[in-house]
XYZ file of C-alpha atoms in Angstrom:
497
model
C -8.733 145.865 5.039
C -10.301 147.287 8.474
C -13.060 149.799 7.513
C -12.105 153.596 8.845
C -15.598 154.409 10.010
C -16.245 151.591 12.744
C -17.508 151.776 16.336
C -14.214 150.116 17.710
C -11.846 152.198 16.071
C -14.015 155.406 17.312
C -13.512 154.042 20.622
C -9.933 153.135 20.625
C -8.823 156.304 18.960
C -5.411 154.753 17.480
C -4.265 153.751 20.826
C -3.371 150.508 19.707
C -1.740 149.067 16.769
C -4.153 148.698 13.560
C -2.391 145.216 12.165
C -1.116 142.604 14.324
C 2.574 142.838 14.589
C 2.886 139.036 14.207
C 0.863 136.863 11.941
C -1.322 139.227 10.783
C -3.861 138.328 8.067
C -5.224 141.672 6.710
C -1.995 143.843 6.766
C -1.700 145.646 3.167
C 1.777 145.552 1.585
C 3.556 148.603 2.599
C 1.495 149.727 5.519
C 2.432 152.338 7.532
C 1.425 152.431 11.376
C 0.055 155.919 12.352
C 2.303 157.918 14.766
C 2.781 157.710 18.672
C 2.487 155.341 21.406
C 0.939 152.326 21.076
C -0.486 150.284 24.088
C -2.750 147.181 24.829
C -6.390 146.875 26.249
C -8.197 143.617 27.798
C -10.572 141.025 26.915
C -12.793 139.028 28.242
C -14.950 136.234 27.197
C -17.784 136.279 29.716
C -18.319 137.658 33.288
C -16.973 134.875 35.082
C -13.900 134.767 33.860
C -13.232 138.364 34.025
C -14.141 138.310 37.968
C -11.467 135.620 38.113
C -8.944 138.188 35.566
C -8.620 135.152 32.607
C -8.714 136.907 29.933
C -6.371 138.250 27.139
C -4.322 141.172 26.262
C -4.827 142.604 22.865
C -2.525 144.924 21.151
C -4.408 145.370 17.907
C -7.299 146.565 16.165
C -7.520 143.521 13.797
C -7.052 141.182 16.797
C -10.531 142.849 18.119
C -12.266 142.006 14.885
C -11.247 138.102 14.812
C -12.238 138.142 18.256
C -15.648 139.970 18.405
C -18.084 137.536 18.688
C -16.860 136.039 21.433
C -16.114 138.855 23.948
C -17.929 139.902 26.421
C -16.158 142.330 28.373
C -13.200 144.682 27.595
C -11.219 147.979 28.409
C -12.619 150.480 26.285
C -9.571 152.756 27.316
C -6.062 151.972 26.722
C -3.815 150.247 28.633
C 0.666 151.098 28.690
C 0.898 147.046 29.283
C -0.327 144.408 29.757
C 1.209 140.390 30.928
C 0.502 137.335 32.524
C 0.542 135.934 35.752
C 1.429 132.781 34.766
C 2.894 130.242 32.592
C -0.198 129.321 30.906
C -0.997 132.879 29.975
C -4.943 133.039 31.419
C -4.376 135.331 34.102
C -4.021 138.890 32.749
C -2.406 141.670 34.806
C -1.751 145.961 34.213
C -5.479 146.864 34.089
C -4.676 149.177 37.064
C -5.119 153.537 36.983
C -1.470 154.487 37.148
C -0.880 152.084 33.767
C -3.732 153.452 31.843
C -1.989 155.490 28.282
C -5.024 157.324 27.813
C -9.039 158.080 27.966
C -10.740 157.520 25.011
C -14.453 157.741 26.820
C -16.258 157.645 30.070
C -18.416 155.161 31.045
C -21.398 155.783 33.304
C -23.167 152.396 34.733
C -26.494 152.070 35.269
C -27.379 149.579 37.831
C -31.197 149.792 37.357
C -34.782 147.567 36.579
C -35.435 148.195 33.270
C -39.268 147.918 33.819
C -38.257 151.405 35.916
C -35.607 152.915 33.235
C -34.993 152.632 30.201
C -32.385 153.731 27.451
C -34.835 156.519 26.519
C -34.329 157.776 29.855
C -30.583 158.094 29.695
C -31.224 159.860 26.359
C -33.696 162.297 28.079
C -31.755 163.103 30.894
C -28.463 163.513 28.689
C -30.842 166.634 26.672
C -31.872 167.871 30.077
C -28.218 167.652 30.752
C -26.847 168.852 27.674
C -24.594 165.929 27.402
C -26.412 162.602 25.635
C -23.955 159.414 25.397
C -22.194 158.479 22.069
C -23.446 154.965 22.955
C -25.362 153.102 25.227
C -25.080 149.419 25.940
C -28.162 147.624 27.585
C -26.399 144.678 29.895
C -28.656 141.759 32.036
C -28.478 144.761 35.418
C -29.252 147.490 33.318
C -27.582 150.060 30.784
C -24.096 151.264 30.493
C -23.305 154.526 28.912
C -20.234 155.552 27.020
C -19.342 159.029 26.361
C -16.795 159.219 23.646
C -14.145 162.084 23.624
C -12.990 163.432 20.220
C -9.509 163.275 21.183
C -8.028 160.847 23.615
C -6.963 162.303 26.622
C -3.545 161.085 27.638
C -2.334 160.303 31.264
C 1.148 160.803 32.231
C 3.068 161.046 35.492
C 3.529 164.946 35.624
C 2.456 166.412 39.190
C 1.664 163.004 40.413
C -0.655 161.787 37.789
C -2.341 165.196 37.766
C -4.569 164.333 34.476
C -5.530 161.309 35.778
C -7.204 162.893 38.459
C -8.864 165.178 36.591
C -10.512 162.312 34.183
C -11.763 161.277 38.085
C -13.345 164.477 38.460
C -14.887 164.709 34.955
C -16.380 160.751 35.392
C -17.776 161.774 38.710
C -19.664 164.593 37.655
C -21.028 163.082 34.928
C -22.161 160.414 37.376
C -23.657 163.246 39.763
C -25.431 165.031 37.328
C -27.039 161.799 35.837
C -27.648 160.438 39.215
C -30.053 163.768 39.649
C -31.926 162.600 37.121
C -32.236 158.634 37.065
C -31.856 156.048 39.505
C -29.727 153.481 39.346
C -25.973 155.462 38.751
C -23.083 153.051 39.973
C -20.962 155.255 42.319
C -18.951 152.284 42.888
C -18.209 151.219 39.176
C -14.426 152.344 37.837
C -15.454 154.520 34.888
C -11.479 153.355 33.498
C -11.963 149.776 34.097
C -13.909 146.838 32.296
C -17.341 147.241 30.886
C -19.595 145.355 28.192
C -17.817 144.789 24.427
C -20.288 146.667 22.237
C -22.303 144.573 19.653
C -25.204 144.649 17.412
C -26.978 142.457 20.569
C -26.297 145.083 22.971
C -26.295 148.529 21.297
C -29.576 150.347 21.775
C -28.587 153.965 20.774
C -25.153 154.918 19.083
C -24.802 158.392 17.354
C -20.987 158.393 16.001
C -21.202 161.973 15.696
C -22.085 162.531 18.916
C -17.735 162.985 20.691
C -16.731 165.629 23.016
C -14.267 167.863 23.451
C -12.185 167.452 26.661
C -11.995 170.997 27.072
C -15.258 171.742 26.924
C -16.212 168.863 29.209
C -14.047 169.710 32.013
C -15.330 173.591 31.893
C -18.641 171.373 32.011
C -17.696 169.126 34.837
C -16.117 172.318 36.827
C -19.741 173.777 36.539
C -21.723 170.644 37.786
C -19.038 170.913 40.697
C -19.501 174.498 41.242
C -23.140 174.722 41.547
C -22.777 171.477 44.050
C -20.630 173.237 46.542
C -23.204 176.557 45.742
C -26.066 174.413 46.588
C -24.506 173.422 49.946
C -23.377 176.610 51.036
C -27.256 178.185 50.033
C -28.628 174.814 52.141
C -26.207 175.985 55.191
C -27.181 179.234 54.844
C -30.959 178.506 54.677
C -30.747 176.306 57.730
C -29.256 178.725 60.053
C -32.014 181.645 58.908
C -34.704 179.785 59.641
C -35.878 179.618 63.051
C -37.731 176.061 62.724
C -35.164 173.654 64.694
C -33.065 171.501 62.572
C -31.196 168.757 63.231
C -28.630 169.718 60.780
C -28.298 173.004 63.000
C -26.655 171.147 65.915
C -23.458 170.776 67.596
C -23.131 167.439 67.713
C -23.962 167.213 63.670
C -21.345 169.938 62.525
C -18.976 167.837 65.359
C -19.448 165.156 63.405
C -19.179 166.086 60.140
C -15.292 166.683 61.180
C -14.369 163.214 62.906
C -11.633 161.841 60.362
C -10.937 159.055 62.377
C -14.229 157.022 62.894
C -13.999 153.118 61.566
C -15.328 149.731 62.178
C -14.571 147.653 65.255
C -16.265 145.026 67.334
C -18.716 147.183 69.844
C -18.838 149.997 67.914
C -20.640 152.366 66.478
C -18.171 152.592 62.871
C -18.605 154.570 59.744
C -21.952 153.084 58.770
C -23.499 154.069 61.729
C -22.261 157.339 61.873
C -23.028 158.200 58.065
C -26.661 156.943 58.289
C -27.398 158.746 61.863
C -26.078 162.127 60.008
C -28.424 161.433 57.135
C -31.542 160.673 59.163
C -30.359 164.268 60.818
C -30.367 165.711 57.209
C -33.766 163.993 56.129
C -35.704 165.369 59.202
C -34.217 168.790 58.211
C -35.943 168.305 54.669
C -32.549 168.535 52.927
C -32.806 166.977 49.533
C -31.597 163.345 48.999
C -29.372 163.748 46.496
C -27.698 167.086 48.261
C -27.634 164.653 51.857
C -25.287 161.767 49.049
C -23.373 164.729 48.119
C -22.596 165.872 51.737
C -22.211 162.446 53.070
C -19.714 161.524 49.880
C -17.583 164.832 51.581
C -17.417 163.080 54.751
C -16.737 159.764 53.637
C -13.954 160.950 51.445
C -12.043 162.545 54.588
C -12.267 159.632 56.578
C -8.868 157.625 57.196
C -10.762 154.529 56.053
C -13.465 155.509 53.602
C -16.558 153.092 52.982
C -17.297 152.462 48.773
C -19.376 155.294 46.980
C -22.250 152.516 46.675
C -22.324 151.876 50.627
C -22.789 155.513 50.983
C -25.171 155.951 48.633
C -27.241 152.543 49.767
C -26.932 153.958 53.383
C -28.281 157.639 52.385
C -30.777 155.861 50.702
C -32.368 153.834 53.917
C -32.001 156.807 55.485
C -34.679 158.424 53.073
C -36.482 155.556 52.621
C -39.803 157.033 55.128
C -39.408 154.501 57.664
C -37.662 156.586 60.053
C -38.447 160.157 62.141
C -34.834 161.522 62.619
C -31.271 160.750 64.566
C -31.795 158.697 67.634
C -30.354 160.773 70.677
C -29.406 157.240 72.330
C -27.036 156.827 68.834
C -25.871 160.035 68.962
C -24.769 159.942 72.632
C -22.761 156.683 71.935
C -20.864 158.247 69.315
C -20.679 161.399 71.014
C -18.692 158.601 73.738
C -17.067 156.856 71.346
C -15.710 159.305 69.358
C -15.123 162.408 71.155
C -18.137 164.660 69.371
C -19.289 167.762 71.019
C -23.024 168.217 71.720
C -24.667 171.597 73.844
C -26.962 170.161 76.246
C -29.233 173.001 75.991
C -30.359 170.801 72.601
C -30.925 167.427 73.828
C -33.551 169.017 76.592
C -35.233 170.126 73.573
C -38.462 168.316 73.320
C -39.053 168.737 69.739
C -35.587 167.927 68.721
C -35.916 164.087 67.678
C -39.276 163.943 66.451
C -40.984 166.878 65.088
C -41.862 166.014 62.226
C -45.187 165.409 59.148
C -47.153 162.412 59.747
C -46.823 159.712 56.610
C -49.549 160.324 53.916
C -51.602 157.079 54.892
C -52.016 158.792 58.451
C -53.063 161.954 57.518
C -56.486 163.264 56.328
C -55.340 165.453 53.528
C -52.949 165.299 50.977
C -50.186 167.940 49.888
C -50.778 169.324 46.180
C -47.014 168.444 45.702
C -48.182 164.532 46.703
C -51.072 164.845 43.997
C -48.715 166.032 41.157
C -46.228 163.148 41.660
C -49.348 160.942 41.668
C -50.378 162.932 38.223
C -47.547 162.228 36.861
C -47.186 158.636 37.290
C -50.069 158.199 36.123
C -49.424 160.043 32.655
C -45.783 158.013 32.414
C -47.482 154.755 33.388
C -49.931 155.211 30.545
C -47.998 156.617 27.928
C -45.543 153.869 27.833
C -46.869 152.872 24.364
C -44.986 155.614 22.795
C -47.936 157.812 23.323
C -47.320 161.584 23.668
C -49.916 162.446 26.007
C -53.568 161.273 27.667
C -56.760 162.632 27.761
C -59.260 161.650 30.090
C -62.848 163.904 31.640
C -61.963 165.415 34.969
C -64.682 162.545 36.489
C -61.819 159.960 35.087
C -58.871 162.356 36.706
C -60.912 161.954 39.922
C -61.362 158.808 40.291
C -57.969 157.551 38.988
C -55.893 159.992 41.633
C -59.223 159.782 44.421
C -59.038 163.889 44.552
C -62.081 166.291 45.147
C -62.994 167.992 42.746
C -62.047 171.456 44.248
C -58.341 169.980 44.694
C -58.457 168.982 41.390
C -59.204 172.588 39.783
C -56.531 173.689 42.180
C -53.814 170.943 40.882
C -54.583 172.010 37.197
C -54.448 175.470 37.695
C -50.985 175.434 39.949
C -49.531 172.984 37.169
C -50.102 175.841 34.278
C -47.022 176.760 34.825
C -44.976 173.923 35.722
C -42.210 173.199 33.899
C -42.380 169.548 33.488
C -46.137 168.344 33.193
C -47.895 169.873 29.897
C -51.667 170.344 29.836
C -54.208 171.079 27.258
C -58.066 171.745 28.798
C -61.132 172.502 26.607
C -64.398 173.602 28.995
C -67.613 172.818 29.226
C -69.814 169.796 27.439
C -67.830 167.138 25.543
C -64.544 169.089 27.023
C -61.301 167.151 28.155
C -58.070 167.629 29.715
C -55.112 166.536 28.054
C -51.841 165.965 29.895
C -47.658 164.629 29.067
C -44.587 165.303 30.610
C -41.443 166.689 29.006
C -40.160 162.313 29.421
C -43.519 161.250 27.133
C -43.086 163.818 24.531
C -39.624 162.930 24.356
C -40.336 159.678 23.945
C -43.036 159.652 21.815
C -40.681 161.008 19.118
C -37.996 158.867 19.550
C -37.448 156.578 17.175
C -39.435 158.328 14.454
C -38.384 158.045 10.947
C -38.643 161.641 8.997
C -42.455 161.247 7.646
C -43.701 159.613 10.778
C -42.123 162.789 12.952
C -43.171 165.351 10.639
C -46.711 164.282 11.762
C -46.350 163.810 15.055
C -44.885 167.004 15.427
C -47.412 168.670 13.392
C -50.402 166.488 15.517
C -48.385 167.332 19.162
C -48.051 171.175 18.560
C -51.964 171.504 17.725
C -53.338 169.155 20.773
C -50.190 170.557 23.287
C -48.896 173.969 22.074
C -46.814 174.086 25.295
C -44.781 171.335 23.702
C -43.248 172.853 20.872
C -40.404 173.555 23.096
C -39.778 170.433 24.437
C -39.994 169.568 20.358
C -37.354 171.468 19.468
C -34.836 169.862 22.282
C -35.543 166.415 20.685
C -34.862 167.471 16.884
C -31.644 166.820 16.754
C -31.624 163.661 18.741
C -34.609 162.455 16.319
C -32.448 162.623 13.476
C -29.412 160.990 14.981
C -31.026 158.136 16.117
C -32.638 157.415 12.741
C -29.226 157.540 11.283
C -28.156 154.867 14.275
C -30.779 152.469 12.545
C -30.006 152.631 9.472
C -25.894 152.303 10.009
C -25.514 150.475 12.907
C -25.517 146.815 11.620
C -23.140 147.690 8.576
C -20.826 149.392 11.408
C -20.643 146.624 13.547
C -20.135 143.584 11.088
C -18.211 144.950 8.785
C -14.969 145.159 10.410
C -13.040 142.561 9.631
């Protein structure tokens, strides 16, 4: 018999058959096949082969479970069909959007070091987020995170595949929204195609409680959307107020911003070049990196012949990178020529239009309080990567480690009172101390916690950081869910079959 309460058949959500329809082994007498449309999904054995599509179509639950140690990749959603390309039957075909039956889950991939992220990351941006995975999946490039719905959502043809295209939206958002908080999202990843086979290798969090509603996910999604286009308009709005020239305040950028028709071509100046000259335009203007991908993924999406989300992103990304002032005026006059974009003179005479901008931090005498508290905080993640909630060190230490006077240093520590992410505990005077986390080391520290252990933690963290308890509360439930994880997860995985 196939156990009820296994992470496959969570997944799969009865969208294929249970029993083989041939041959099978486990089928009780008398079984009855639960109602509606059954279709197929695809397996692979490793990463090779699946590049190369030889892999193999299965059609049942029980066929997943004879096969499970030796996949490596599969289709987590359901598939109409599925055949072969040839005689030999290798070659799979049908793992295409318009032949999907349904969504069972979205998959976010994380393309990442893991000396920079880790799955505890993912978990602490999906409380920030109010959306943590049903499962995460660590894989040799990083993590990949599946986000189980409660109900499949099905796809049909109606208003020219209408619900597929909002599953697109929903996946997208999710990947926006994460992609705020970690590095690493894959733009470019299909969030309906092939990903990792979950095993007891790869898990490294699974709550099976944890499914969501499809409802309430795409009145989440239509948020994250929302405050996007919000965030934009606010950004326009800001830009135009303020008197300071801004590159993003020209003719020839809004111009721009409306060619459809810009491609590649021998001698030209194509998409690429056009996409990173408007982002150097949007990084002099101090627009935010991840509001310059969102503006830049508008523009590529209206071109006749888009680049892929991760050249955009990669390209944005240069663009920020520090290395460069602004938009060249020789590159903007050759695609001004090239491509018919409208510039007022009156701006290129303007002296201070290329290059007015801060000198990089190793040039400059002083450094920004903003500069310091990035440098604070790397320096409490770096050294609370033991599990540790928090450090203490003397101001002296504080000095030295982040070379600031001691007059910026009072300064820093009184500013970051009140900051929302870095939590500090000071006691005065002779044998006194400053102790310091960030909402990402409490979270962690708790993580992974059995009952007794985070009773005392809790207990220890609330009396050394009483600005804490908050973030505390947040990682309660997550505590508890993850402690179940440990203690199910290897009975869930090998017994199926």
């Amino acid at each position: 018999m196939i156990e009820e309460n296994n992470t496959y058949k969570l997944i799969l959500k009865k969208g294929i058959r249970t029993y083989k329809f041939k041959n099978s082994k486990g089928c009780p007498p008398n079984f009855k096949e639960a109602p509606g449309k059954k279709g197929v999904t695809f397996a692979f054995r490793n990463k090779e082969a699946m590049t190369q599509a030889k892999g193999f179509i299965m059609g049942s639950e029980e066929a997943i479970y004879e096969n499970k140690e030796k996949l490596s990749h599969w289709t987590p959603n359901v598939y109409s069909w599925g055949g072969y390309i040839d005689s030999n039957r290798k070659h799979v075909m049908g793992f295409f959007e318009e032949n999907l039956q349904q969504i069972n889950t979205f998959v976010i991939d994380f393309d990442c070091s893991k000396e920079i992220v880790s799955s505890d990351d993912i978990l602490v941006a999906g409380l920030e987020l109010n959306t943590v995975p049903t499962l995460i999946l660590e894989t040799p490039n990083g993590y990949q995170a599946y986000f189980v719905l409660d109900q499949p959502s099905y796809i049909s043809k109606a208003n020219d595949f209408k619900s597929l295209r909002t599953n697109k939206a929903i996946a997208r958002s999710l990947k926006v929204a994460f992609s705020k908080e970690i590095e690493g999202v894959d733009f470019g990843c299909n969030p309906f195609g092939i990903f990792r086979f979950p095993s007891e290798d790869n898990i490294v969090y699974y709550d099976p409680t944890n499914l969501f509603n499809f409802k309430k996910l795409m009145a989440w999604s239509m948020k994250i959307s929302d405050d996007q286009k919000q965030e934009r308009q606010l950004l326009q709005k800001d830009n135009f107020k303020n008197a300071d020239f801004k590159q993003t305040k020209t003719s020839w950028f809004r111009s721009l911003l409306n060619v459809k028709t810009i491609k590649g071509g021998k001698g030209l100046l194509g998409r690429n070049s056009a996409v990173f000259t408007a982002s150097l335009a949007c990084y002099s203007s101090k627009m935010e990196k991840e509001d310059c991908i969102d503006l830049m993924d508008e523009f590529n999406t209206f071109l006749a012949n888009p680049l892929s989300d991760r050249e955009v992103k990669k390209i944005v990304r240069s663009a920020y990178s520090g290395r460069y002032s602004g938009a060249s005026a020789q590159y903007i006059q050759v695609l001004e020529e090239q491509w018919g974009i409208a510039q007022d003179r009156s701006e290129s005479l303007n002296k201070g239009v290329w290059y007015k901008f801060a000198k990089p931090r190793e040039e400059r005498e002083k450094t920004h309080y903003s500069e310091y508290r990035l440098d604070l905080i790397q320096l409490i993640e770096e050294s609370t990567k033991n599990k540790q909630a928090f450090i203490q060190m003397t101001r002296k230490e504080l000095m030295k480690e982040l070379n600031i006077p001691e007059s910026s240093l009072k300064d820093l520590l009184r500013m970051l009172k009140e900051d929302h992410y870095v939590i500090i505990q000071t006691k005065p005077g002779r044998g006194g101390y400053t102790r310091l986390g960030t909402t990402k080391s409490v979270v962690i520290s708790l993580l992974g916690k059995k009952k007794e252990q985070y009773a005392k933690q809790k207990k220890d963290l609330v009396k050394s950081l009483p600005k804490a308890e908050q973030v505390i509360k947040e990682v309660e439930d997550i505590q508890f869910k993850k402690e179940h994880w440990d203690s199910n997860l290897s009975l869930e995985i090998i017994n199926t079959s």
